[in-house]
Amino acid sequence: MCGICGCGQNNSEHTHHHHQHTHGETERLVKVEQDLLSKNNRYAEQNRQYFQQHGIFALNFVSSPGSGKTTLLVETIKKLQQQFAIAVIEGDQQTTHDADRIRATGAAALQINTGKACHLDAHSIGHAVTDLKVPDSSFLAIENVGNLVCPSGFDLGEAHKVVVLSVTEGDDKPLKYSDMFHAADLMIINKIDLLPYVDFDVEHCINYAKQVNPNIEILQISATKGDNFDAWLGWLSGHIFAQKLVKDCA
Ligand SMILES: Nc1nc2c(ncn2[C@@H]2O[C@H](COP(=O)(O)OP(=O)(O)OP(=O)(O)O)[C@@H](O)[C@H]2O)c(=O)[nH]1
Ligand SMILES: [Mg+2]
């Protein structure tokens, strides 16, 4: 992950290395990576405590580019915004396109442009939560940068990582990018309306995902056509209520 590409370092100093690393350089890279992750984990823990105290149910949506994360969020907000307060943090290397799409629904959204970095980090999320003034007892959706590798190692303080896999990407992805499917608690197989047109074996995909993560939950949906969307809304509403209850009973 980022120890390889170096993206967790100060972005302005970011460079890709195309030469062989000496033994000493490799050790230094490993050390930098460990320091970065432990620093990130401390911020993530602070975020997690904040979310628990304020009854905020936070999900970290991860996937390769274009699997349908923003579409899923837009359709979810349209269905649930009368019932719950919803805020969205959008992570992208460039542009505010996704935050603009979310704001068009009326929900509050903040875009974090990560520049060369290929994932969000817990420190930026803490600031974004303050800037967005995320309300108590709300649903906070965090859309990570489209990348099936780097975001897996960065805890943001979320309740769950949700990995979105679209059927155009191939049913073997849970095995090939196993860290991500291991880190996620829910896999959403999206774009099932396209199943008649692609060679995607749903059963194989589910078996591969369970192989790397026996406890992973799985939903199959179409975010654009609405297939099985109620199952997703039911899953989400139940969790938002539960988080709110924990706060109210504390
Ligand atoms: N057929 C079909 N298309 C979908 C579905 N969900 C999303 N799409 C399309 O897939 C494309 C990418 O969707 P986005 O929501 O932008 O995907 P994303 O994961 O947010 O993309 P990045 O933020 O760039 O990683 C768009 O053209 C959507 O209309 C679906 O369920 N079925
Ligand atoms: Mg998006």
Coordinates of C-alpha atoms and ligand atoms in Angstrom, one line a residue:
M1 CA 0.0 0.0 0.0
C2 CA 1.2 3.5 0.7
G3 CA 4.7 2.5 1.8
I4 CA 5.1 1.5 -1.8
C5 CA 3.9 4.6 -3.6
G6 CA 4.9 7.0 -0.7
C7 CA 1.6 8.8 -1.0
G8 CA 1.2 9.2 2.8
Q9 CA 4.2 11.5 2.9
N10 CA 3.8 15.3 2.7
N11 CA 2.1 15.7 -0.7
S12 CA 4.3 18.5 -1.8
E13 CA 7.3 16.2 -1.4
H14 CA 5.7 13.3 -3.1
T15 CA 7.7 11.5 -5.7
H16 CA 7.5 8.1 -7.2
H17 CA 10.7 6.1 -7.1
H18 CA 11.6 4.0 -10.1
H19 CA 15.0 2.8 -8.8
Q20 CA 15.8 -0.1 -6.7
H21 CA 15.8 0.6 -2.9
T22 CA 18.8 -0.3 -0.8
H23 CA 18.3 -2.3 2.3
G24 CA 18.6 0.8 4.5
E25 CA 16.1 2.8 2.3
T26 CA 13.6 -0.1 2.5
E27 CA 13.9 -0.2 6.3
R28 CA 13.3 3.5 6.4
L29 CA 10.3 3.2 4.2
V30 CA 8.8 0.5 6.5
K31 CA 9.4 2.7 9.5
V32 CA 7.8 5.7 7.9
E33 CA 4.8 3.6 7.0
Q34 CA 4.5 2.3 10.5
D35 CA 4.7 5.8 12.0
L36 CA 2.1 7.1 9.5
L37 CA -0.3 4.3 10.3
S38 CA 0.0 4.6 14.1
K39 CA -0.5 8.3 13.9
N40 CA -3.5 7.8 11.6
N41 CA -4.9 5.2 14.1
R42 CA -4.7 7.7 17.0
Y43 CA -6.8 10.2 15.0
A44 CA -9.2 7.5 13.9
E45 CA -9.8 6.5 17.5
Q46 CA -10.6 10.2 18.4
N47 CA -13.0 10.3 15.5
R48 CA -14.6 7.0 16.6
Q49 CA -15.1 8.3 20.2
Y50 CA -16.6 11.5 18.9
F51 CA -19.0 9.6 16.6
Q52 CA -20.1 7.4 19.5
Q53 CA -20.6 10.3 21.9
H54 CA -22.7 12.2 19.3
G55 CA -24.7 9.2 18.0
I56 CA -23.2 9.7 14.5
F57 CA -23.3 6.5 12.3
A58 CA -20.3 6.8 10.0
L59 CA -19.7 4.6 7.0
N60 CA -16.5 4.6 4.9
F61 CA -17.4 3.7 1.2
V62 CA -14.5 2.2 -0.6
S63 CA -14.2 0.8 -4.2
S64 CA -12.4 1.1 -7.4
P65 CA -13.3 4.2 -9.5
G66 CA -16.8 4.2 -11.0
S67 CA -18.4 1.4 -9.1
G68 CA -21.3 3.7 -8.2
K69 CA -20.5 5.1 -4.8
T70 CA -21.8 8.6 -5.4
T71 CA -24.9 7.3 -7.3
L72 CA -25.7 5.0 -4.3
L73 CA -25.3 7.9 -1.9
V74 CA -27.5 10.3 -4.0
E75 CA -30.3 7.7 -4.2
T76 CA -29.9 6.8 -0.5
I77 CA -30.2 10.5 0.5
K78 CA -33.3 11.0 -1.7
K79 CA -35.0 8.0 0.1
L80 CA -33.9 8.7 3.7
Q81 CA -33.4 12.5 4.1
Q82 CA -36.9 13.0 5.5
Q83 CA -36.1 10.4 8.2
F84 CA -32.5 11.2 9.1
A85 CA -30.0 14.1 9.1
I86 CA -27.4 13.1 6.5
A87 CA -23.9 14.6 5.9
V88 CA -21.4 13.5 3.3
I89 CA -17.6 13.9 3.1
E90 CA -16.3 13.3 -0.4
G91 CA -12.8 12.3 -1.1
D92 CA -11.3 12.7 -4.6
Q93 CA -7.9 13.5 -5.9
Q94 CA -9.3 16.3 -8.1
T95 CA -12.7 18.1 -8.8
T96 CA -15.7 18.8 -6.7
H97 CA -18.1 16.8 -9.0
D98 CA -19.2 14.3 -6.4
A99 CA -19.8 16.9 -3.6
D100 CA -21.8 19.0 -6.2
R101 CA -23.9 15.9 -7.0
I102 CA -24.6 15.3 -3.2
R103 CA -25.4 19.0 -2.6
A104 CA -28.0 18.9 -5.4
T105 CA -30.0 16.6 -3.2
G106 CA -30.1 19.2 -0.4
A107 CA -27.7 17.3 1.9
A108 CA -24.6 19.0 3.3
A109 CA -21.4 17.8 1.6
L110 CA -17.7 18.7 1.9
Q111 CA -15.1 17.8 -0.7
I112 CA -11.6 16.9 0.3
N113 CA -9.2 16.9 -2.6
T114 CA -6.4 14.6 -1.7
G115 CA -4.1 15.7 -4.6
K116 CA -1.6 12.9 -5.2
A117 CA -2.7 10.9 -2.2
C118 CA -4.8 7.9 -3.1
H119 CA -6.9 7.6 0.2
L120 CA -8.5 9.8 2.9
D121 CA -6.9 9.9 6.3
A122 CA -8.4 10.2 9.8
H123 CA -6.9 13.7 10.5
S124 CA -8.6 15.3 7.5
I125 CA -11.8 13.6 8.5
G126 CA -11.7 15.1 12.0
H127 CA -11.4 18.6 10.5
A128 CA -14.1 17.9 7.9
V129 CA -16.5 16.8 10.6
T130 CA -15.9 20.1 12.4
D131 CA -16.2 22.2 9.3
L132 CA -19.4 20.4 8.1
K133 CA -20.9 20.7 11.6
V134 CA -22.2 17.1 11.3
P135 CA -25.4 17.0 13.5
D136 CA -25.9 14.6 16.4
S137 CA -27.7 11.4 15.7
S138 CA -27.0 11.6 12.0
F139 CA -25.7 9.4 9.2
L140 CA -22.3 10.4 8.0
A141 CA -21.3 9.0 4.7
I142 CA -17.6 9.2 3.8
E143 CA -16.8 8.4 0.1
N144 CA -13.2 7.5 -0.2
V145 CA -11.0 8.0 -3.2
G146 CA -11.7 5.4 -5.9
N147 CA -8.9 2.9 -5.2
L148 CA -9.2 -0.8 -4.1
V149 CA -5.8 -0.9 -2.4
C150 CA -4.6 2.1 -0.3
P151 CA -7.8 3.0 1.6
S152 CA -8.0 -0.5 3.1
G153 CA -5.1 0.3 5.5
F154 CA -6.5 3.7 6.8
D155 CA -9.0 3.6 9.6
L156 CA -11.1 6.8 9.6
G157 CA -13.0 6.1 12.8
E158 CA -15.9 4.7 10.8
A159 CA -18.3 2.1 12.2
H160 CA -17.9 0.0 9.1
K161 CA -16.1 0.0 5.7
V162 CA -18.5 -0.7 2.9
V163 CA -16.9 -2.0 -0.2
V164 CA -18.9 -1.4 -3.4
L165 CA -18.1 -3.8 -6.3
S166 CA -19.8 -3.4 -9.6
V167 CA -20.5 -6.4 -11.9
T168 CA -18.4 -4.8 -14.7
E169 CA -15.2 -5.2 -12.6
G170 CA -15.0 -9.0 -12.6
D171 CA -16.0 -11.6 -9.9
D172 CA -12.4 -12.3 -8.9
K173 CA -11.8 -8.9 -7.3
P174 CA -12.3 -10.1 -3.7
L175 CA -9.4 -12.4 -4.1
K176 CA -7.1 -10.1 -6.0
Y177 CA -7.7 -7.1 -3.6
S178 CA -8.2 -9.2 -0.5
D179 CA -7.0 -6.6 2.0
M180 CA -10.0 -4.4 1.1
F181 CA -12.5 -7.2 1.3
H182 CA -11.0 -8.3 4.6
A183 CA -11.3 -4.8 6.0
A184 CA -14.9 -4.3 4.9
D185 CA -17.9 -5.5 6.9
L186 CA -20.4 -5.1 4.0
M187 CA -19.9 -5.8 0.3
I188 CA -22.5 -4.2 -2.0
I189 CA -22.5 -5.8 -5.4
N190 CA -23.8 -3.0 -7.6
K191 CA -25.1 -2.6 -11.1
I192 CA -26.9 -6.0 -11.1
D193 CA -29.1 -4.7 -13.8
L194 CA -26.1 -5.3 -16.1
L195 CA -25.7 -9.0 -15.2
P196 CA -27.3 -10.2 -18.4
Y197 CA -24.6 -8.5 -20.4
V198 CA -21.4 -9.3 -18.5
D199 CA -19.6 -12.5 -17.5
F200 CA -19.9 -12.0 -13.8
D201 CA -20.6 -15.1 -11.6
V202 CA -22.3 -13.8 -8.5
E203 CA -21.9 -17.1 -6.6
H204 CA -18.1 -17.1 -7.4
C205 CA -17.8 -13.5 -6.2
I206 CA -19.6 -14.3 -2.9
N207 CA -17.5 -17.4 -2.3
Y208 CA -14.3 -15.4 -2.9
A209 CA -15.4 -12.7 -0.6
K210 CA -16.3 -15.2 2.2
Q211 CA -13.0 -16.9 1.6
V212 CA -11.1 -13.7 2.6
N213 CA -13.7 -12.6 5.1
P214 CA -16.1 -15.2 6.4
N215 CA -18.1 -12.6 8.3
I216 CA -18.7 -10.1 5.5
E217 CA -22.3 -9.2 4.9
I218 CA -23.4 -9.0 1.2
L219 CA -26.1 -7.1 -0.6
Q220 CA -26.8 -7.2 -4.4
I221 CA -28.4 -4.0 -5.8
S222 CA -28.8 -1.7 -8.7
A223 CA -28.3 1.9 -7.6
T224 CA -29.7 3.3 -10.8
K225 CA -32.6 0.9 -11.4
G226 CA -33.5 0.4 -7.7
D227 CA -33.3 -3.4 -7.6
N228 CA -33.1 -4.6 -4.0
F229 CA -32.6 -1.1 -2.8
D230 CA -35.0 -1.5 0.1
A231 CA -32.7 -4.2 1.5
W232 CA -29.9 -1.7 1.6
L233 CA -32.1 1.0 3.1
G234 CA -33.3 -1.4 5.8
W235 CA -29.7 -2.4 6.7
L236 CA -28.7 1.3 6.9
S237 CA -31.7 2.5 8.8
G238 CA -31.3 -0.2 11.4
H239 CA -27.7 0.8 12.0
I240 CA -28.5 4.5 12.2
F241 CA -31.2 3.8 14.8
A242 CA -28.9 1.6 16.8
Q243 CA -26.2 4.2 17.0
K244 CA -28.7 6.9 18.1
L245 CA -30.1 4.5 20.8
V246 CA -26.6 3.9 22.2
K247 CA -26.2 7.7 22.6
D248 CA -29.6 8.3 24.1
C249 CA -29.1 5.5 26.6
A250 CA -25.6 6.7 27.6
Ligands
LIG1 N1 -26.2 0.3 -15.1 C1 -25.8 0.9 -13.9 N2 -25.0 2.0 -13.9 C2 -24.7 2.5 -12.7 C3 -25.2 1.9 -11.5 N3 -24.7 2.7 -10.4 C4 -23.9 3.6 -11.0 N4 -23.9 3.5 -12.3 C5 -23.2 4.4 -13.3 O1 -21.8 4.2 -13.1 C6 -21.1 5.4 -13.4 C7 -20.2 5.7 -12.2 O2 -21.0 6.0 -11.1 P1 -20.5 6.9 -9.9 O3 -21.6 7.0 -8.9 O4 -19.9 8.2 -10.4 O5 -19.3 6.0 -9.3 P2 -18.2 6.4 -8.2 O6 -17.9 5.1 -7.5 O7 -18.8 7.4 -7.3 O8 -17.0 6.9 -9.0 P3 -15.7 7.6 -8.5 O9 -16.1 8.6 -7.4 O10 -15.1 8.3 -9.7 O11 -14.8 6.5 -7.9 C8 -22.2 6.4 -13.7 O12 -22.3 6.5 -15.1 C9 -23.4 5.8 -13.0 O13 -24.6 6.3 -13.7 C10 -26.1 0.8 -11.5 O14 -26.6 0.3 -10.5 N5 -26.4 0.3 -12.8
MG2 MG -17.9 9.2 -6.7

